[in-house]
Coordinates of C-alpha atoms and ligand atoms in Angstrom, one line a residue:
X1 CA 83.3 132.0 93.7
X2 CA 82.4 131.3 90.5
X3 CA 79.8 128.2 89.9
X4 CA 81.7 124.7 89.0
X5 CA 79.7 123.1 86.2
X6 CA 81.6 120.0 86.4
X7 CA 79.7 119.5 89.5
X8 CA 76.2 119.8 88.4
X9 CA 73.8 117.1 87.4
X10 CA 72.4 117.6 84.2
X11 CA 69.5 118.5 84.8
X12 CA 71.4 121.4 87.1
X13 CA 73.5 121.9 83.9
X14 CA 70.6 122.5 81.8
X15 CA 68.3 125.1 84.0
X16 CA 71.8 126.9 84.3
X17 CA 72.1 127.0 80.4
X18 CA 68.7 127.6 79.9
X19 CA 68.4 130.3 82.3
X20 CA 71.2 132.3 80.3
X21 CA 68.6 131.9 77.4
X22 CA 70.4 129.2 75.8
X23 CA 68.4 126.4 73.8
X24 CA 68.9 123.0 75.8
X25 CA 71.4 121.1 73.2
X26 CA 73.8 123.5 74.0
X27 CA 74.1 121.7 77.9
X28 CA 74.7 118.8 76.3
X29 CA 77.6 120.0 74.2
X30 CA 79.0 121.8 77.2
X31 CA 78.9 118.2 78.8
X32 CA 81.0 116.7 76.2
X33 CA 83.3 119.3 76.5
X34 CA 83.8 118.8 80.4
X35 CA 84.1 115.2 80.2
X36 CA 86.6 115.6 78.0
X37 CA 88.4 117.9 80.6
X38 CA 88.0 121.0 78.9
X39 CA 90.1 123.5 80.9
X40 CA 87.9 126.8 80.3
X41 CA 85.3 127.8 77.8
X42 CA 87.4 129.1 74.9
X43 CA 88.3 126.1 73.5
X44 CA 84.8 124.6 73.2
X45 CA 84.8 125.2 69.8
X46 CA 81.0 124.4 68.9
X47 CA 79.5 127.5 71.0
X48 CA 79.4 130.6 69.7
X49 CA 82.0 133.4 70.6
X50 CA 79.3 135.0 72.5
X51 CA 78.5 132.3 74.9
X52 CA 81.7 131.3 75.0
X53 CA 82.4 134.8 76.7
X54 CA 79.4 134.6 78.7
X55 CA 80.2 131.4 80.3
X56 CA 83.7 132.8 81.1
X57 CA 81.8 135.3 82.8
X58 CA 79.6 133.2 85.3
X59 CA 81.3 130.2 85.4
X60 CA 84.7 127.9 85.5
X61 CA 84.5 124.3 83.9
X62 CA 86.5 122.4 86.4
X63 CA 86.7 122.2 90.0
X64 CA 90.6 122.1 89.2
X65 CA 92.6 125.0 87.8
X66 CA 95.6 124.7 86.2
X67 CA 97.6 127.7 87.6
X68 CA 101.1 126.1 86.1
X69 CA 102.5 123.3 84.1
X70 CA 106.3 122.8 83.8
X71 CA 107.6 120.2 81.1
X72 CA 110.4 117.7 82.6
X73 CA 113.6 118.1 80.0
X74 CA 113.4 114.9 78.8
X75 CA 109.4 115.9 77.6
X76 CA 108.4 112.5 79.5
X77 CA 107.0 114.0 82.6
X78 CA 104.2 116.6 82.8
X79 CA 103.7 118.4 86.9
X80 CA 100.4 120.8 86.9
X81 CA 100.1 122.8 90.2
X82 CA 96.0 123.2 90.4
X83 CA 94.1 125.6 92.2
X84 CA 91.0 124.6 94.1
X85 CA 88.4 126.7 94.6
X86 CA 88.7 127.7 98.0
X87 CA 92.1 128.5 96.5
X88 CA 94.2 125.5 97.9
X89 CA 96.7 124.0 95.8
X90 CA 97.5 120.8 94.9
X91 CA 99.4 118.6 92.4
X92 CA 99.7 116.1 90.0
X93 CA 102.0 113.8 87.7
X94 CA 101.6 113.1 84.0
X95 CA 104.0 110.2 83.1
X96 CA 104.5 108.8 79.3
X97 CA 106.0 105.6 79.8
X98 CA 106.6 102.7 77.3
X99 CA 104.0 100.5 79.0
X100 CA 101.6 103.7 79.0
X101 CA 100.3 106.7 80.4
X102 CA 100.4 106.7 83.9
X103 CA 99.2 109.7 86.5
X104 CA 100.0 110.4 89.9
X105 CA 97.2 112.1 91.5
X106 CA 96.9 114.1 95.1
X107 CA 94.0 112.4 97.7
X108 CA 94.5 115.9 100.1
X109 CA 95.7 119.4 100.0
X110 CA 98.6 118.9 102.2
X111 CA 99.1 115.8 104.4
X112 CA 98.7 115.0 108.1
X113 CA 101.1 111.8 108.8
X114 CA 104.3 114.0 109.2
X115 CA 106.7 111.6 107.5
X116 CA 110.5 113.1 108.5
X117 CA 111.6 112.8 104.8
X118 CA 108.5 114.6 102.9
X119 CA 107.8 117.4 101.6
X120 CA 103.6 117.0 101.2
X121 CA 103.3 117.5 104.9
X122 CA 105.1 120.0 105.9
X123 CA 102.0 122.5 106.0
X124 CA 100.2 119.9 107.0
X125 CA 96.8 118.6 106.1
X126 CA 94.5 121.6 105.0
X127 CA 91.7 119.2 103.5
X128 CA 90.2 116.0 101.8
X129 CA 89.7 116.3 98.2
X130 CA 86.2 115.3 96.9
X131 CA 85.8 112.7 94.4
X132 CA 85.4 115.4 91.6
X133 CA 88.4 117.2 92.9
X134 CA 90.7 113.6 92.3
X135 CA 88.8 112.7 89.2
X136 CA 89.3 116.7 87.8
X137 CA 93.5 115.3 88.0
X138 CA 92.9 112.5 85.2
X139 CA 90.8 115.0 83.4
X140 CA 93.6 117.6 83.5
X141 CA 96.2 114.7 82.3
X142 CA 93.9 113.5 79.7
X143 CA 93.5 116.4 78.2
X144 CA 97.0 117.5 77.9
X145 CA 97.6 114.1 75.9
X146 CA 95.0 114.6 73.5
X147 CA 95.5 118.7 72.9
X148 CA 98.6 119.7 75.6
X149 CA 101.3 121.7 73.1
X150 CA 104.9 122.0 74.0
X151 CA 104.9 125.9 74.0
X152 CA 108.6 126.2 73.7
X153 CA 108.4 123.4 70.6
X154 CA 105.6 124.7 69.7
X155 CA 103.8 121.3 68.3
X156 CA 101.8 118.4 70.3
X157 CA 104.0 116.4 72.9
X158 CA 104.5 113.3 71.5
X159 CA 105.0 110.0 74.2
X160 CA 108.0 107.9 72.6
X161 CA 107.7 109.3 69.9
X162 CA 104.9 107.9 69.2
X163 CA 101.7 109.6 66.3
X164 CA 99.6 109.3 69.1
X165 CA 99.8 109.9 72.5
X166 CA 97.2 107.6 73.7
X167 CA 94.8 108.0 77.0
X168 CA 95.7 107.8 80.5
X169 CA 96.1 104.0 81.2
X170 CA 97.4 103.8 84.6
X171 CA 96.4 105.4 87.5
X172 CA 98.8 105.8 90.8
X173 CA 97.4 107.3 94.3
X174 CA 100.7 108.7 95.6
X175 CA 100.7 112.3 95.2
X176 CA 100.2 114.6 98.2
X177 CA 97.9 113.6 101.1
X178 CA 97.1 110.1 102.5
X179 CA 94.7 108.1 101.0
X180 CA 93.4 105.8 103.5
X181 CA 92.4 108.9 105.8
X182 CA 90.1 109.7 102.9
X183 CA 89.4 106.6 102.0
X184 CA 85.4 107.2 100.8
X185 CA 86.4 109.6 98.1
X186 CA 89.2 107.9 97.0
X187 CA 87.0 104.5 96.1
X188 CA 84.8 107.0 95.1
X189 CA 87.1 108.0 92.3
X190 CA 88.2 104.6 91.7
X191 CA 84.6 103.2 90.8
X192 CA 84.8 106.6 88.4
X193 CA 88.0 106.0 87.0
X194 CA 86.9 102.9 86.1
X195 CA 83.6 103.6 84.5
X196 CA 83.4 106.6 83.1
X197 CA 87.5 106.3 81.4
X198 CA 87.8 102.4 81.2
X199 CA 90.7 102.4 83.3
X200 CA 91.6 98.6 84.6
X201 CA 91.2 97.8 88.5
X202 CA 94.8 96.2 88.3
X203 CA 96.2 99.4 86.5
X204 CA 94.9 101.5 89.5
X205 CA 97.5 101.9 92.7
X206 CA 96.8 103.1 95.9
X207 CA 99.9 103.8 98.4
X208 CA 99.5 104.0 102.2
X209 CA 102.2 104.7 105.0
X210 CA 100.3 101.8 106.5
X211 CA 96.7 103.4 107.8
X212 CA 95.1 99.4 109.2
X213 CA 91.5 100.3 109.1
X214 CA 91.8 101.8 105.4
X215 CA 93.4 98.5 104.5
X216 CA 90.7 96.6 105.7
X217 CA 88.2 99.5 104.2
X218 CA 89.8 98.2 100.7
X219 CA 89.2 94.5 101.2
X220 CA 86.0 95.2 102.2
X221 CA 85.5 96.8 99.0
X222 CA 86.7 94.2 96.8
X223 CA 88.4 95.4 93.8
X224 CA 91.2 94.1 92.6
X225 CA 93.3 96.9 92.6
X226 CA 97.4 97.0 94.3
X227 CA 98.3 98.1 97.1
X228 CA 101.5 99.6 97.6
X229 CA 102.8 99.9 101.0
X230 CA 105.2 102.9 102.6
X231 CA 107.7 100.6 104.5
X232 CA 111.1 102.5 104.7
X233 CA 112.2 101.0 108.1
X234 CA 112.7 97.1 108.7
X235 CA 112.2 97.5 112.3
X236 CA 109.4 99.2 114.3
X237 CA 112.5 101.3 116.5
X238 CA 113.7 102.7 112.8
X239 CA 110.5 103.3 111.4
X240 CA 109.0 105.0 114.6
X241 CA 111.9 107.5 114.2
X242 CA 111.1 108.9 110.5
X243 CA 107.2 107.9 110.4
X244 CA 105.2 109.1 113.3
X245 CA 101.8 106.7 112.0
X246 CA 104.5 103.9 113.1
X247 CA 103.8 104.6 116.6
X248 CA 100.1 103.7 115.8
X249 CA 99.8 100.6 113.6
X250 CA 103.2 98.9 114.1
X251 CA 105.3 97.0 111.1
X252 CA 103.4 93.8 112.0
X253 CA 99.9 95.2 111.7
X254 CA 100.2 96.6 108.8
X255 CA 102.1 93.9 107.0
X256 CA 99.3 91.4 108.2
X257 CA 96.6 93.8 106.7
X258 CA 98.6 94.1 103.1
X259 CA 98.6 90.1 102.9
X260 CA 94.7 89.4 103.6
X261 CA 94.1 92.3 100.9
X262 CA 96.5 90.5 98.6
X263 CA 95.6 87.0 99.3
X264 CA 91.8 87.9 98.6
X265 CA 92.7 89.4 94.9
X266 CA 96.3 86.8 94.3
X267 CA 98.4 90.3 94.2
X268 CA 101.5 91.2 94.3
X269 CA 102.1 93.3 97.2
X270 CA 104.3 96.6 96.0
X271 CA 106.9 97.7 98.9
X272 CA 108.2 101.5 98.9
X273 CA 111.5 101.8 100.9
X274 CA 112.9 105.0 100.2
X275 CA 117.1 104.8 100.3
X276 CA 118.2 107.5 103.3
X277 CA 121.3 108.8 104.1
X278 CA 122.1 111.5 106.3
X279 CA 125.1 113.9 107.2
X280 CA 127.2 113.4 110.5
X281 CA 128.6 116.4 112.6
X282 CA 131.9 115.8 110.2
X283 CA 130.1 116.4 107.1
X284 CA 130.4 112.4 105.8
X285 CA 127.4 110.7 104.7
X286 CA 126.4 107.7 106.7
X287 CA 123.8 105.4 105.9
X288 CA 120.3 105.4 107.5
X289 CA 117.9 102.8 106.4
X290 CA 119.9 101.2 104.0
X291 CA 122.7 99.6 105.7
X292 CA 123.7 95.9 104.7
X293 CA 122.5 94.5 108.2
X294 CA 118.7 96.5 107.4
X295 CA 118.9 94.7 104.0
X296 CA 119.1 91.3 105.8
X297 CA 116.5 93.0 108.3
X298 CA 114.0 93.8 105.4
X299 CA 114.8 90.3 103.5
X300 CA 113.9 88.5 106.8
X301 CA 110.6 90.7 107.4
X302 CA 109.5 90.1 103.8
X303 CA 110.4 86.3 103.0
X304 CA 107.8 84.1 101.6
X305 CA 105.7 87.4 100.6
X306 CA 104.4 87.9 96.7
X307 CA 106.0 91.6 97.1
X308 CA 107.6 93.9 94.6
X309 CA 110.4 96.7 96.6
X310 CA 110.5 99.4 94.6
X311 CA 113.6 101.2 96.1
X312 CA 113.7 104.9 96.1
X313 CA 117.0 106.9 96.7
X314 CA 115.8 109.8 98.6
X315 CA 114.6 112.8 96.5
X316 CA 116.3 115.8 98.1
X317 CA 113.6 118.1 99.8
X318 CA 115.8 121.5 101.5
X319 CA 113.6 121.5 104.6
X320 CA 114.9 117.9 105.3
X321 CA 117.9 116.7 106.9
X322 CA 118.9 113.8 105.0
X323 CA 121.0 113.1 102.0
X324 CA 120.7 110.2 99.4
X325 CA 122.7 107.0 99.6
X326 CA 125.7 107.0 96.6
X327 CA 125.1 104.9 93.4
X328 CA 127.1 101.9 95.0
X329 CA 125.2 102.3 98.7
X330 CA 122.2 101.8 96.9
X331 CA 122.9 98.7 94.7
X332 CA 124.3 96.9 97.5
X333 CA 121.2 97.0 99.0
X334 CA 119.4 95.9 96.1
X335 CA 121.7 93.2 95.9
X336 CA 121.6 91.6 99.3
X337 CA 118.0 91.2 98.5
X338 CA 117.5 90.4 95.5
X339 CA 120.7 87.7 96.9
X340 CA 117.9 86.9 99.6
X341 CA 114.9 85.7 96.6
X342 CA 113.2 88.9 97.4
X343 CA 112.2 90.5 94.0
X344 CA 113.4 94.5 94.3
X345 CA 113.9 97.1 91.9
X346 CA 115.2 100.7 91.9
X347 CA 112.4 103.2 90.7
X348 CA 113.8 105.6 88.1
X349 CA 113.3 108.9 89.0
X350 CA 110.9 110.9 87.2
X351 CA 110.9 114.8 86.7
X352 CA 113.0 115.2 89.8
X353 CA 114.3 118.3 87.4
X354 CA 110.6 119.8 88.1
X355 CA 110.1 119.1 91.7
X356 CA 108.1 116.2 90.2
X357 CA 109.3 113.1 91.9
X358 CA 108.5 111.3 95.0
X359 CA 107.9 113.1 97.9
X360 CA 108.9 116.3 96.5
X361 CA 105.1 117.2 95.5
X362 CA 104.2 120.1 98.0
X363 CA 101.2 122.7 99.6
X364 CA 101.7 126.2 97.6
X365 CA 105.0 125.0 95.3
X366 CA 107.0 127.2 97.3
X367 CA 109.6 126.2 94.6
X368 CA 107.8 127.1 91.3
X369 CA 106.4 129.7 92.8
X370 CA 108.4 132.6 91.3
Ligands
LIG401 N1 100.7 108.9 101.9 C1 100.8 107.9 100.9 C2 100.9 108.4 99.5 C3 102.1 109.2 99.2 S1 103.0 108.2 98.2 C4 102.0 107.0 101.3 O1 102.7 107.3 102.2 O2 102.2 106.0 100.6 C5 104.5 109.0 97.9 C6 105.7 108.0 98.1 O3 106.9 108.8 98.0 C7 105.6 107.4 99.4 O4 106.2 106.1 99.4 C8 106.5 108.3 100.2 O5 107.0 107.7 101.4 C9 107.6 108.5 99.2 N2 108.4 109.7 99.5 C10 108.1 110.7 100.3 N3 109.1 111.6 100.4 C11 110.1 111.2 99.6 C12 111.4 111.7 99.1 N4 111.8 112.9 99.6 N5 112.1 111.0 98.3 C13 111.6 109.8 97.8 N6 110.4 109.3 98.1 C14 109.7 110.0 99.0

């Protein structure tokens, strides 16, 4: 395994650069180069050719290796399978929206919680990532904004069509794995995120299936960031059948946990309730989670809450044996809430062309593989 230099302190950085009979300044450029997000050596343009070999040699920048990138149609949405270096994989989610850049990183190689509908878990967990490992994802994104070239176009992706492409702004904690059961390194990240690129406590998201001690890890940590909460069942019977951590911390738990964390920071609370529908033995789809009487059930477990639903029509996943709701299923249920003074919205689908969107982020990319 090659050495990371990422990792090193500078000091580290500097012995190693000096001990390949480099003057010192060079280290320093190097640095620049990696906090940037360099991908590999060739593109530091400042070193000679012959270093830049060298270094190639000996060493990688990153702790993350970009091993594929595939381009949603629409240009908006960026997914970059990366190799670790104990050679697991993992993902993670550029997105150009108009209120920014916004990136959906991975907390674990693989996940543990063994949600019915998912694709992250069903290897399950292989590890945590270290903070390096999560931070390496905005690197990876940040680059690509500032120097990522459309190969097929042939010229810098543009966001909106904007001149510039801007920075990453936004930060989302929903890619594989589950970031309360690796809680540490994810504030870890957090508190880098925020110093080292700028990036706004309240533009930072971290989504849980419901993990109570992590909650209360958060609020003990006091930053003002938003939670975002896996709900998908109104009932603890429903949810118990698709999530197993249901059988753990039940609906009421959890919910009590999200409210002292948003009462402390006067947040809105951001549901997930992903739309299900499933085939009967006569080949009709039938509603799961989304019938009208579980709309009333969710507007009933959710009155008088500052909370946001974000509805999700299931993103199809082959291994799983549900379908999604139709159009009209899935506004009726919008509807009867929205009828019920709860505020809820349905989350446009990003990159779903690209095995980008919700839950279809997987261990290996069995899909992309080829
Ligand atoms: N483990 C965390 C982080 C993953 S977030 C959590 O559970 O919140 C990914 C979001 O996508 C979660 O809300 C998850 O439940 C949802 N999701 C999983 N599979 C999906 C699918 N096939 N279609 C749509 N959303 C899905």
């Amino acid at each position: 395994m090659k050495p990371i230099l990422f990792n090193f302190t500078d000091g580290e950085l500097e012995k190693f650069i000096t001990d390949m009979g480099q003057p010192r300044f060079r280290a320093k450029q190097i640095r620049e180069w990696l906090n940037r997000g360099a991908p590999d050596f060739s593109v530091m343009k400042n070193l000679p050719d012959a270093l830049r070999h060298d270094l190639d040699a000996v060493a990688q920048t990153l702790p993350v290796k970009i091993v594929k990138k595939l381009q949603s149609s629409d240009g908006e949405t960026t997914k970059f399978l990366l190799e670790l270096n104990d050679c697991e994989q993992i993902e993670c989610v550029l997105m150009r929206t108009t209120y920014g850049n916004s990136v959906c990183v991975s907390s674990q190689a693989g996940c543990a919680m063994g949600c019915k509908f998912c694709a992250s878990t069903l290897l399950g967990l292989k590890r945590d990532l270290t903070v390096n490992e999560i931070f390496s994802q905005i690197l990876v994104a940040q680059w690509e904004l500032r120097c990522g070239r459309d190969a097929a176009r042939e010229r810098p992706i543009r966001a909106n069509g904007d001149a510039n492409n801007g920075d990453v702004s936004h930060i989302v904690v929903m890619g594989t794995g589950e970031p309360l059961q690796n809680t540490e390194n994810v504030i870890g990240f957090c508190e880098r995120a925020n110093r080292d690129m700028g990036i706004g406590w309240r533009r930072i998201t971290i989504s849980t299936c419901g993990i109570v001690p992590g909650i209360h890890e958060l609020i003990a940590w006091g930053r003002p960031i938003n939670l975002a909460i896996s709900l998908h069942a109104p009932t603890d019977e429903l949810r118990g059948q698709i999530m197993p951590i249901n059988n753990k911390y039940k609906l009421a738990e959890v919910l009590a946990a999200a409210d002292e964390f948003t009462a402390l920071h006067n947040r809105q609370l951001m549901i997930e309730y992903i739309l299900l529908a499933r085939k009967n033995a006569n080949g009709d789809v039938e509603l799961f989670n989304c019938t009208p009487e579980y709309a009333e059930k969710l507007s009933e477990l959710l009155r008088g809450k500052n909370c946001m639903v974000n509805l999700i029509p299931w993103n199809a996943v082959d291994e799983r044996d549900f379908a999604s709701p139709s159009g009209n299923a899935v506004h009726r249920f919008q509807d009867i809430l929205i009828k019920n003074g709860i505020h809820a919205r349905i989350r446009r689908e990003r990159g779903s062309d690209i095995g980008s969107a919700c839950g279809q982020l997987r261990l290996g990319n069995k899909k992309h593989a080829e």
